[in-house]
PDB file of C-alpha atoms and ligand atoms in Angstrom:
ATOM      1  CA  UNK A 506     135.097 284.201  95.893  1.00  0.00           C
ATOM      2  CA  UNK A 507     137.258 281.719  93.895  1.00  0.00           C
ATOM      3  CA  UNK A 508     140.779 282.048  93.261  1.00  0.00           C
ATOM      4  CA  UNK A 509     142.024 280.794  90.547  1.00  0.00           C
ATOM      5  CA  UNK A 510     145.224 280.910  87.937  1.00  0.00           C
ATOM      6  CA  UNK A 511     148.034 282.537  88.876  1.00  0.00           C
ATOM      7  CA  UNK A 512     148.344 285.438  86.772  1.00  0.00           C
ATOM      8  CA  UNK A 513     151.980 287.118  87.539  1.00  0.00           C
ATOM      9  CA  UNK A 514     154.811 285.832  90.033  1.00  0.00           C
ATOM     10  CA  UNK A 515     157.055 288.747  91.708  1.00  0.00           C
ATOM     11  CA  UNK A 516     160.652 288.627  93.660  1.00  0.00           C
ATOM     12  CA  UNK A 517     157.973 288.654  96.503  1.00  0.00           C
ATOM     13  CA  UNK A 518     154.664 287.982  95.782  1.00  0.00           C
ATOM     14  CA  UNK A 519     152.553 286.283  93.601  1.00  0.00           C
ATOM     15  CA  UNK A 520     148.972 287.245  92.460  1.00  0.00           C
ATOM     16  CA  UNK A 521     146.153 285.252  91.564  1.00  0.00           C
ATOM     17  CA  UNK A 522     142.924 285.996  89.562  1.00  0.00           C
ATOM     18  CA  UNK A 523     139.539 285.439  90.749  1.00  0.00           C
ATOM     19  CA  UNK A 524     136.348 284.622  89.562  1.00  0.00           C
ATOM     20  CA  UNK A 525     135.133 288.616  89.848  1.00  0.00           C
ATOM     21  CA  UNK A 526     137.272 290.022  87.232  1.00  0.00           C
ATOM     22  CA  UNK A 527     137.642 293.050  89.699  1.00  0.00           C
ATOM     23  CA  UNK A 528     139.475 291.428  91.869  1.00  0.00           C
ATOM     24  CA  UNK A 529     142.793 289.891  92.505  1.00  0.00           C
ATOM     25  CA  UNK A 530     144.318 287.901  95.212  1.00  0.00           C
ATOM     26  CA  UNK A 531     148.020 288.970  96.642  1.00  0.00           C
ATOM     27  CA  UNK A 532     149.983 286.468  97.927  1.00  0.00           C
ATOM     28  CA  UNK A 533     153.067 287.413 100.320  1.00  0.00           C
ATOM     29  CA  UNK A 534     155.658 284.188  99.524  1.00  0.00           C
ATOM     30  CA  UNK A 535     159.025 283.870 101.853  1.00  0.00           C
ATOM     31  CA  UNK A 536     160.620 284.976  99.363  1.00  0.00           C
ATOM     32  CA  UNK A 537     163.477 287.973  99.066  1.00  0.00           C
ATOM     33  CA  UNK A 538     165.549 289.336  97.279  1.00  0.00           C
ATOM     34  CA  UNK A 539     168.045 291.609  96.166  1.00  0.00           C
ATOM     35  CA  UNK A 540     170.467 293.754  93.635  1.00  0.00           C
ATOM     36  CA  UNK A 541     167.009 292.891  90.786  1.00  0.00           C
ATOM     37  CA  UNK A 542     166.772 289.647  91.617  1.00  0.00           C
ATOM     38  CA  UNK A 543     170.206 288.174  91.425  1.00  0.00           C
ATOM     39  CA  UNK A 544     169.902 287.170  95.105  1.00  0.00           C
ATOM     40  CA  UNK A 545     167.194 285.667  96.540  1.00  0.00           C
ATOM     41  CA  UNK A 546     166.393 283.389  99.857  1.00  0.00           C
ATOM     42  CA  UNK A 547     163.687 281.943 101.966  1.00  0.00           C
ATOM     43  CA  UNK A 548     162.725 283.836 105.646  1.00  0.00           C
ATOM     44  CA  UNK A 549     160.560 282.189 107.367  1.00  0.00           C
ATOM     45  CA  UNK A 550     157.157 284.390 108.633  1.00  0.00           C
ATOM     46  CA  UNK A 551     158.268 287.260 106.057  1.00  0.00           C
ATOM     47  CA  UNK A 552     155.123 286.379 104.174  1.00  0.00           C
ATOM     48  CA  UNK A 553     152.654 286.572 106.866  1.00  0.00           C
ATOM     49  CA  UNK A 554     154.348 289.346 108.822  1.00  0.00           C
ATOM     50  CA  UNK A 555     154.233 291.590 105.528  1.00  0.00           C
ATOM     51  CA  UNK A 556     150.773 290.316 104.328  1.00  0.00           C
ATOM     52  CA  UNK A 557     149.404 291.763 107.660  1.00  0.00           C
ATOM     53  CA  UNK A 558     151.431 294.926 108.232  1.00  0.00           C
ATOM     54  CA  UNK A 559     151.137 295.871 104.588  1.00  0.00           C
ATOM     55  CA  UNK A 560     146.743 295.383 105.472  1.00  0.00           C
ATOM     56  CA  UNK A 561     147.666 297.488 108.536  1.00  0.00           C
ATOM     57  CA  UNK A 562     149.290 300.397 106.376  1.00  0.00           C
ATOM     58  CA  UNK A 563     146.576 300.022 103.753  1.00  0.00           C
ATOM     59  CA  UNK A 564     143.799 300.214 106.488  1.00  0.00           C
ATOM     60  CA  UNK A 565     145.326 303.401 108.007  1.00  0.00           C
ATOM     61  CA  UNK A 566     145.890 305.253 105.070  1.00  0.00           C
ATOM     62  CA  UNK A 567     142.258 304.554 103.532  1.00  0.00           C
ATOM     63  CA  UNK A 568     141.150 306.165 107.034  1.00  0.00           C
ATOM     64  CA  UNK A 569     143.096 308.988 105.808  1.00  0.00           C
ATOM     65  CA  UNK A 570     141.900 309.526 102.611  1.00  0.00           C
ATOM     66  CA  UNK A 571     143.799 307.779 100.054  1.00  0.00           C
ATOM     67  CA  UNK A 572     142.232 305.110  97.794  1.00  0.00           C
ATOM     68  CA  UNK A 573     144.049 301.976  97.621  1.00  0.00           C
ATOM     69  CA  UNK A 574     143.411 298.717  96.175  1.00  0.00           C
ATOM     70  CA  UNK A 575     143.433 296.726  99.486  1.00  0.00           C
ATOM     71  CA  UNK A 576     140.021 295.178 100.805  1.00  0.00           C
ATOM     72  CA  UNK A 577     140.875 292.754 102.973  1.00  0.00           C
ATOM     73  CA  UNK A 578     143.037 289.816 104.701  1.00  0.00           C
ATOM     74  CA  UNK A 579     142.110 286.208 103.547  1.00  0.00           C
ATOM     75  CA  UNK A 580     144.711 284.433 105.318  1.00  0.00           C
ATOM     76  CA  UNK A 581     148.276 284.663 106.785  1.00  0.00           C
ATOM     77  CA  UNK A 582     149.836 285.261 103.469  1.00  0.00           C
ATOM     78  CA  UNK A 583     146.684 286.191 101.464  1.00  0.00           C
ATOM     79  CA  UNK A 584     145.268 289.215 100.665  1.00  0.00           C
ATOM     80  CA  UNK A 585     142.193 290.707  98.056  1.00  0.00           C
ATOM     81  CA  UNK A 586     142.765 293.530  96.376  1.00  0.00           C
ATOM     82  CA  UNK A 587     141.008 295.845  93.785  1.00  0.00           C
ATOM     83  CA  UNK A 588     142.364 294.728  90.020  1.00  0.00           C
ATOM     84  CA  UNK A 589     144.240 297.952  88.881  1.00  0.00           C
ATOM     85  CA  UNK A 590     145.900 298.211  85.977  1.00  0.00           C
ATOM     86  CA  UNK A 591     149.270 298.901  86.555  1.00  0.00           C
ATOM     87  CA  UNK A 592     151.701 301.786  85.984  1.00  0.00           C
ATOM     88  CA  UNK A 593     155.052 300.530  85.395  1.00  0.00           C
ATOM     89  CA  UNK A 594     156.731 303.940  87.355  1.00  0.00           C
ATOM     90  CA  UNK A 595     158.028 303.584  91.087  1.00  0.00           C
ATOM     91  CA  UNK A 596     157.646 306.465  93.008  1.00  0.00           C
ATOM     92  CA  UNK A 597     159.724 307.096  95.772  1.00  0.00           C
ATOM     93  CA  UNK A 598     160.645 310.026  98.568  1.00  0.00           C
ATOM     94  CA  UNK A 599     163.449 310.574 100.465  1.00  0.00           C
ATOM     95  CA  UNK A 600     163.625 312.256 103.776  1.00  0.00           C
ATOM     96  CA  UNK A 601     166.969 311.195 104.860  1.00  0.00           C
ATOM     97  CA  UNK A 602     169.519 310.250 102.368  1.00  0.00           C
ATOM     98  CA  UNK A 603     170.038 306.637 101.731  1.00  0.00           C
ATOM     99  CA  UNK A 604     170.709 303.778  99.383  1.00  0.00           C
ATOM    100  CA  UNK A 605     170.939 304.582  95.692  1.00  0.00           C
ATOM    101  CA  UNK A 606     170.898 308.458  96.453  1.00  0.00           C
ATOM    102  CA  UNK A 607     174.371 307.931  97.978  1.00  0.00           C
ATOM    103  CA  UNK A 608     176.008 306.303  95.019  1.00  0.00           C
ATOM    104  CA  UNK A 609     174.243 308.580  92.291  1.00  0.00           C
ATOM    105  CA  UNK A 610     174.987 311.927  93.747  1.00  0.00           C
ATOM    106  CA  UNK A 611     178.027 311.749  95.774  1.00  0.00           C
ATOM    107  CA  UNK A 612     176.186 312.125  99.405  1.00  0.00           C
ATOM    108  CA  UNK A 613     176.627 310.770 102.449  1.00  0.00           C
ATOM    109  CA  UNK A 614     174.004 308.714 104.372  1.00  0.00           C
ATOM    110  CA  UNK A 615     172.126 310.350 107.350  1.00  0.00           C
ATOM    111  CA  UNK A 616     171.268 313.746 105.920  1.00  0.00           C
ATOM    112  CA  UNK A 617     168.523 315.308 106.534  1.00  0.00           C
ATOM    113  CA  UNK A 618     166.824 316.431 103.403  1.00  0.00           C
ATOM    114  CA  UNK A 619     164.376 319.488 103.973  1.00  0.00           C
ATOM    115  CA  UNK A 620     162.619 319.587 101.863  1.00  0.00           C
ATOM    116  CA  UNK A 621     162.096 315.719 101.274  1.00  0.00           C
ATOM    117  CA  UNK A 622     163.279 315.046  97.851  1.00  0.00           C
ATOM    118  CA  UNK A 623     161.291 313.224  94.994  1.00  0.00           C
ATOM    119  CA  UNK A 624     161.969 310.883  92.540  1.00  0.00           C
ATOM    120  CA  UNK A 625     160.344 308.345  89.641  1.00  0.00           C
ATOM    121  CA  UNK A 626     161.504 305.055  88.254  1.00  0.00           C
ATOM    122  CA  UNK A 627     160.745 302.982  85.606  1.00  0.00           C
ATOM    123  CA  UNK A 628     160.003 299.566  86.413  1.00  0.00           C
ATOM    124  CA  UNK A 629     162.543 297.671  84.610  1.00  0.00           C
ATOM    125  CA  UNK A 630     164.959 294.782  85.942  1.00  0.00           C
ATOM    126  CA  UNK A 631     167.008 294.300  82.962  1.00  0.00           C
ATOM    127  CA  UNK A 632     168.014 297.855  82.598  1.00  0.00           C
ATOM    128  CA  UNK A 633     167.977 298.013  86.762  1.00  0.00           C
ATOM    129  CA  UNK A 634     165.048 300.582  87.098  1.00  0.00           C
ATOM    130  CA  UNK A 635     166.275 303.998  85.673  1.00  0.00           C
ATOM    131  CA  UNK A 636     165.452 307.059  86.808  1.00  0.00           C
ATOM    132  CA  UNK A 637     163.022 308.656  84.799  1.00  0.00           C
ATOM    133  CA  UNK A 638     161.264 312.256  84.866  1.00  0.00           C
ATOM    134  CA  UNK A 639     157.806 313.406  84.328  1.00  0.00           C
ATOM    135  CA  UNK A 640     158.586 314.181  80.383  1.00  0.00           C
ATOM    136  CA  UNK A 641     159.407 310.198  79.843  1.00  0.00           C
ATOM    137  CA  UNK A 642     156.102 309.347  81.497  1.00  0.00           C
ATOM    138  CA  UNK A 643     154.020 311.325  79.422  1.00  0.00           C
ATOM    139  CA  UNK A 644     156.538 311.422  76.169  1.00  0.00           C
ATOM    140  CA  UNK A 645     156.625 307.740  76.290  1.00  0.00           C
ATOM    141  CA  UNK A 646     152.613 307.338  77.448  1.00  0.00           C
ATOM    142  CA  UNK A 647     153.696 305.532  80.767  1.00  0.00           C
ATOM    143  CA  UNK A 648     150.933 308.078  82.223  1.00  0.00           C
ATOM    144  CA  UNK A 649     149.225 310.907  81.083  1.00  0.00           C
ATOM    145  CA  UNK A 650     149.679 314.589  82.972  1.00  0.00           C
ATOM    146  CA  UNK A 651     147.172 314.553  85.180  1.00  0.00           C
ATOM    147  CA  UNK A 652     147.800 310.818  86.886  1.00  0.00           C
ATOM    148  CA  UNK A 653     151.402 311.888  87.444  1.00  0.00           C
ATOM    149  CA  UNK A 654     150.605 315.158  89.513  1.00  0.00           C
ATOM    150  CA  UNK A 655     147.954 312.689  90.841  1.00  0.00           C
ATOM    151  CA  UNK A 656     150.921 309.903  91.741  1.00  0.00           C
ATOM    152  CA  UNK A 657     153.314 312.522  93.113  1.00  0.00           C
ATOM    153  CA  UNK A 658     150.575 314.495  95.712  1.00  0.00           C
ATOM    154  CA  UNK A 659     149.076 311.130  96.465  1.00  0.00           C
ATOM    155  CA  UNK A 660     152.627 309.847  97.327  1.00  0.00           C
ATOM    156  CA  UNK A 661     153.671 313.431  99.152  1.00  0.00           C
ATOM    157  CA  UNK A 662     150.452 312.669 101.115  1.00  0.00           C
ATOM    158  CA  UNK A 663     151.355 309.063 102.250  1.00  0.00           C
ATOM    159  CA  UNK A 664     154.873 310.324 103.485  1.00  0.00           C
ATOM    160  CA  UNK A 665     153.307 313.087 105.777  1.00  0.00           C
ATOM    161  CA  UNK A 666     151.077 310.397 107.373  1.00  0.00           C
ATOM    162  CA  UNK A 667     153.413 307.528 107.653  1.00  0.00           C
ATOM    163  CA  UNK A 668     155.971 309.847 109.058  1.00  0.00           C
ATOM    164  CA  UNK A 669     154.154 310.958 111.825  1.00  0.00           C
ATOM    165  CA  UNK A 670     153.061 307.191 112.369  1.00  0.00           C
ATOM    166  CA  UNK A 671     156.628 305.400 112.486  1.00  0.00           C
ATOM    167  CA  UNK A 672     158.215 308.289 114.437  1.00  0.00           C
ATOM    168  CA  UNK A 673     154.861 307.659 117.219  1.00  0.00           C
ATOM    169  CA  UNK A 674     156.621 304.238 117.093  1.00  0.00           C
ATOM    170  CA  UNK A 675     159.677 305.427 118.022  1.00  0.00           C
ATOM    171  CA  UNK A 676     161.068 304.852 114.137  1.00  0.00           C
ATOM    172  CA  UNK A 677     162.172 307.347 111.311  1.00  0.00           C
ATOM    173  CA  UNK A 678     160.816 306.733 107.657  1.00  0.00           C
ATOM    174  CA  UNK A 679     164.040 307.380 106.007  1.00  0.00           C
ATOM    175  CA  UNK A 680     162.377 306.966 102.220  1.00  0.00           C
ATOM    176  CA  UNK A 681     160.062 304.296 100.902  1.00  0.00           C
ATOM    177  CA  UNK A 682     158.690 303.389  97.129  1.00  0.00           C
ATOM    178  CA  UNK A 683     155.311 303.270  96.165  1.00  0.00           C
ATOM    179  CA  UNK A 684     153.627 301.792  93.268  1.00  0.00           C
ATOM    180  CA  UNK A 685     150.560 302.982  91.683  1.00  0.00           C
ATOM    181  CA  UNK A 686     147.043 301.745  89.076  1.00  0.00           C
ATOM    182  CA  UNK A 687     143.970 302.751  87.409  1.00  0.00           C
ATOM    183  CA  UNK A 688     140.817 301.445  88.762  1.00  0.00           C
ATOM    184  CA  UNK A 689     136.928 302.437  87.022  1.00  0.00           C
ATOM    185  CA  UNK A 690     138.804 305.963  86.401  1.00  0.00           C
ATOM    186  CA  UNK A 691     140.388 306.565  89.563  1.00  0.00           C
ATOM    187  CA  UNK A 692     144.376 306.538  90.130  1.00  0.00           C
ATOM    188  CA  UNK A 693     144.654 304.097  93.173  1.00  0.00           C
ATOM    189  CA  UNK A 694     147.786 302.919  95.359  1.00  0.00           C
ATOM    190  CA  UNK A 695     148.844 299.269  94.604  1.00  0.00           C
ATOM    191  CA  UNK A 696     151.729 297.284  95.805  1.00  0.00           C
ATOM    192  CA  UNK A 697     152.609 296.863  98.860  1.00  0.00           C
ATOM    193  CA  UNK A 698     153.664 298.805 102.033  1.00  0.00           C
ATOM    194  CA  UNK A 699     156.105 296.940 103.841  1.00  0.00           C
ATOM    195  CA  UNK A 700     159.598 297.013 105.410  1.00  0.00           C
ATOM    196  CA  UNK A 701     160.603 295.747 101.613  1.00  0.00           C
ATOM    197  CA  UNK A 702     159.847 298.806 100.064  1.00  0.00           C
ATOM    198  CA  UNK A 703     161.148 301.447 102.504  1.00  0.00           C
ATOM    199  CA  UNK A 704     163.523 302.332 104.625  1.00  0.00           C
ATOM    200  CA  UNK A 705     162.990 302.306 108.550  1.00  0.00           C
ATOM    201  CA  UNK A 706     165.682 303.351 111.248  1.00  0.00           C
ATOM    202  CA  UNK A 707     165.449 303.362 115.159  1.00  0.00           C
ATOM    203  CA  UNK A 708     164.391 307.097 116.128  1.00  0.00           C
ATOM    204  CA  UNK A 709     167.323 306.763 118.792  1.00  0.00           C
ATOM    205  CA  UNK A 710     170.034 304.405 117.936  1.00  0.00           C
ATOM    206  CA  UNK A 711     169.616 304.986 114.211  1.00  0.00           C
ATOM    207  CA  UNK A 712     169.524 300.762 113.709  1.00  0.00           C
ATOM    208  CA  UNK A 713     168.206 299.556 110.108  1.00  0.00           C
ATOM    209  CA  UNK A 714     164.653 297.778 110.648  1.00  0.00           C
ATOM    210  CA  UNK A 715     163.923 297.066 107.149  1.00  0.00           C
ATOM    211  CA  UNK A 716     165.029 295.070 104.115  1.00  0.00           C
ATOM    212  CA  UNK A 717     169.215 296.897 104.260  1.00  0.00           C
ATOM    213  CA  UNK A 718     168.930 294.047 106.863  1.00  0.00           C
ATOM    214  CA  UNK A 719     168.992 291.758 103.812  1.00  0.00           C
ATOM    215  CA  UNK A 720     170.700 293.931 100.844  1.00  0.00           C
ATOM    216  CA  UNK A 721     173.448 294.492 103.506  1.00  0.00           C
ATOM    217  CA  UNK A 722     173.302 291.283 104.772  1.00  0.00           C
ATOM    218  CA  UNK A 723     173.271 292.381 108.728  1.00  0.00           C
ATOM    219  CA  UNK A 724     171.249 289.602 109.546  1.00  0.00           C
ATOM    220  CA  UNK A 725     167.685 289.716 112.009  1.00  0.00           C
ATOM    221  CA  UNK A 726     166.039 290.144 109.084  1.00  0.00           C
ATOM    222  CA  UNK A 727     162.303 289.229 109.756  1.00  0.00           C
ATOM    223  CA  UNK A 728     163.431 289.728 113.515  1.00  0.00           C
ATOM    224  CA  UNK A 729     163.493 293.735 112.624  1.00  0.00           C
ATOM    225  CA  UNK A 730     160.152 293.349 110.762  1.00  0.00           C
ATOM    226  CA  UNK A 731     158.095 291.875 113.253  1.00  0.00           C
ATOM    227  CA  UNK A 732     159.464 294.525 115.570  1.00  0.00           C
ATOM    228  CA  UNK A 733     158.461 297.254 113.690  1.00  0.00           C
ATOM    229  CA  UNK A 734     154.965 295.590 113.408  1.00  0.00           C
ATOM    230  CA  UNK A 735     154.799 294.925 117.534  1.00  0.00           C
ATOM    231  CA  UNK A 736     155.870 298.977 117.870  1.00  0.00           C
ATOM    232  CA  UNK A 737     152.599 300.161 115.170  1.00  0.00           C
ATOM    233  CA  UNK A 738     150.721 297.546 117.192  1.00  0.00           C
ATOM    234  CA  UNK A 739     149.943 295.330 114.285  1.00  0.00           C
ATOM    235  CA  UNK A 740     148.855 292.198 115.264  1.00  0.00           C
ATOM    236  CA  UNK A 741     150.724 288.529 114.502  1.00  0.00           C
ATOM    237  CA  UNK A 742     149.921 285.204 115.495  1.00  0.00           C
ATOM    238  CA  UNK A 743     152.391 283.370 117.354  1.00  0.00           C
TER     239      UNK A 743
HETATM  240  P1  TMP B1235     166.909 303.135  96.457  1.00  0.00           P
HETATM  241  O1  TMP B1235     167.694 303.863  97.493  1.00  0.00           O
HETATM  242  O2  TMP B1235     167.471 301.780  96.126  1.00  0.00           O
HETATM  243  O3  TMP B1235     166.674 303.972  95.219  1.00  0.00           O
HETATM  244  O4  TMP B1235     165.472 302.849  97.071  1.00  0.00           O
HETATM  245  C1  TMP B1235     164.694 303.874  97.621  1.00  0.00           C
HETATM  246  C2  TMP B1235     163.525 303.261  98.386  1.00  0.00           C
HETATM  247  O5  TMP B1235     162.625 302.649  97.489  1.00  0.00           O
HETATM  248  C3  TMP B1235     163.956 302.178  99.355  1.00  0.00           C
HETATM  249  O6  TMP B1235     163.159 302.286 100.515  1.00  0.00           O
HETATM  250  C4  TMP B1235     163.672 300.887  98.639  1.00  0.00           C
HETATM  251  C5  TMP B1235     162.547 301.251  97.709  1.00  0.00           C
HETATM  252  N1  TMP B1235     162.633 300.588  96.423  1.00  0.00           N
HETATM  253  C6  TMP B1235     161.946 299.405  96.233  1.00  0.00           C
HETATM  254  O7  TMP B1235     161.264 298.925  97.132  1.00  0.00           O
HETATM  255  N2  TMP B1235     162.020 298.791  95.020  1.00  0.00           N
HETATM  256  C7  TMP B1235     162.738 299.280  93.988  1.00  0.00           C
HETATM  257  O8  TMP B1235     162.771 298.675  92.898  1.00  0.00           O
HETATM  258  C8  TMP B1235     163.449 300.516  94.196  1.00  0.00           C
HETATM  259  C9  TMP B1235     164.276 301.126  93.090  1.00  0.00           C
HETATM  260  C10 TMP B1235     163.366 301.116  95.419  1.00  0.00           C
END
């Protein structure tokens, strides 16, 4: 396997073709950033620490039953994936109230939201990702009926088996985005799972271990991250 040009470059990542037209290589940069892009800066590890617990998340949901484009690690930042073809909609639950939730509808943080609340955005920096409901997809052919009921039990799914797996590490998944393709006629999960798109706090004290770090600038950024990945038992190289 060859890789080749670079065909798009995220806030994050940047992905590659290859010489099998089904497949693509991710590549996890230093990079990070926040408010869309207007801030970014350089952590050192973050690429290789989310490269190999977004392989661990990937591995451990497959087990479980839900087809995602991940096949395997290449390197420390490197990763081949299944070519999807992208649907521009973020999808994204809440179990405990946080972040953009707050400022929309008035809440405060920390509440416990029974039963977990969903949401979809459109993947658009310039007009800061709106939220969007299932009419826009399908009015606006984002996605057609049945890949949206597809992307929102897929994604209801992922949250009851992540849940149980961060609070076994001792963490709470307060809410987390995912991001979703077409592959050969399947609807498959894309992206990335990492502590850049979700929200992780400390089942006890309730400390932020993902990227609020950053956005909030509290510092211990990749510090947090790696910490998370020692509790799953995700293995990094020194
Ligand atoms: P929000 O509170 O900013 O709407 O974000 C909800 C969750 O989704 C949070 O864990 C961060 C994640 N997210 C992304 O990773 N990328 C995005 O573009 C958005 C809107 C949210």
């Amino acid at each position: 396997m060859e890789k080749r040009n670079e065909l798009y470059r995220g806030k994050a990542k940047s992905v590659y073709e290859t010489d099998n037209s089904d497949q693509m290589i991710l590549l996890f940069r230093n990079d990070t950033s926040a408010n869309d892009g207007e801030r970014i800066d350089q952590l050192d590890r973050k690429g290789m620490v989310n490269n190999r617990f977004n392989a661990f998340i990937m591995d451990e949901l497959e087990k479980q039953g839900v087809a995602t484009h991940h096949i395997k690690l290449l390197s420390d930042q490197e990763s081949l994936v299944k070519s999807l073809d992208m649907i521009p909609i973020e999808c994204v639950i809440r179990n405990i109230s946080a972040g953009s939730i707050c400022r929309r509808l008035g809440v405060e943080e920390n509440l416990d939201l029974n039963p977990p609340t969903f949401e979809f955005f459109l993947k658009n920096d310039p007009l800061h990702d709106p939220m969007i409901n299932e009419f826009h997809i399908e009015s606006f052919g984002w996605a057609v009926a049945d890949e949206v009921e597809k992307m929102k039990q897929t994604t209801l799914k992922v949250n009851d088996i992540l849940t149980k797996l961060f609070r076994d590490a001792g963490l709470l998944l307060v809410d987390f985005k995912l991001e979703f393709g077409r592959y050969k006629g399947d609807i498959v999960l894309g992206d990335e799972f990492t502590p850049d798109g979700c929200r992780l706090w400390d089942v006890n004290t309730r400390k932020k271990m993902d990227k609020d770090r950053f956005r909030q600038g509290l510092g211990g950024v990749v510090e947090a991250y790696e910490e998370v990945a020692h509790r799953l038992g995700v293995e990094l190289p020194n």
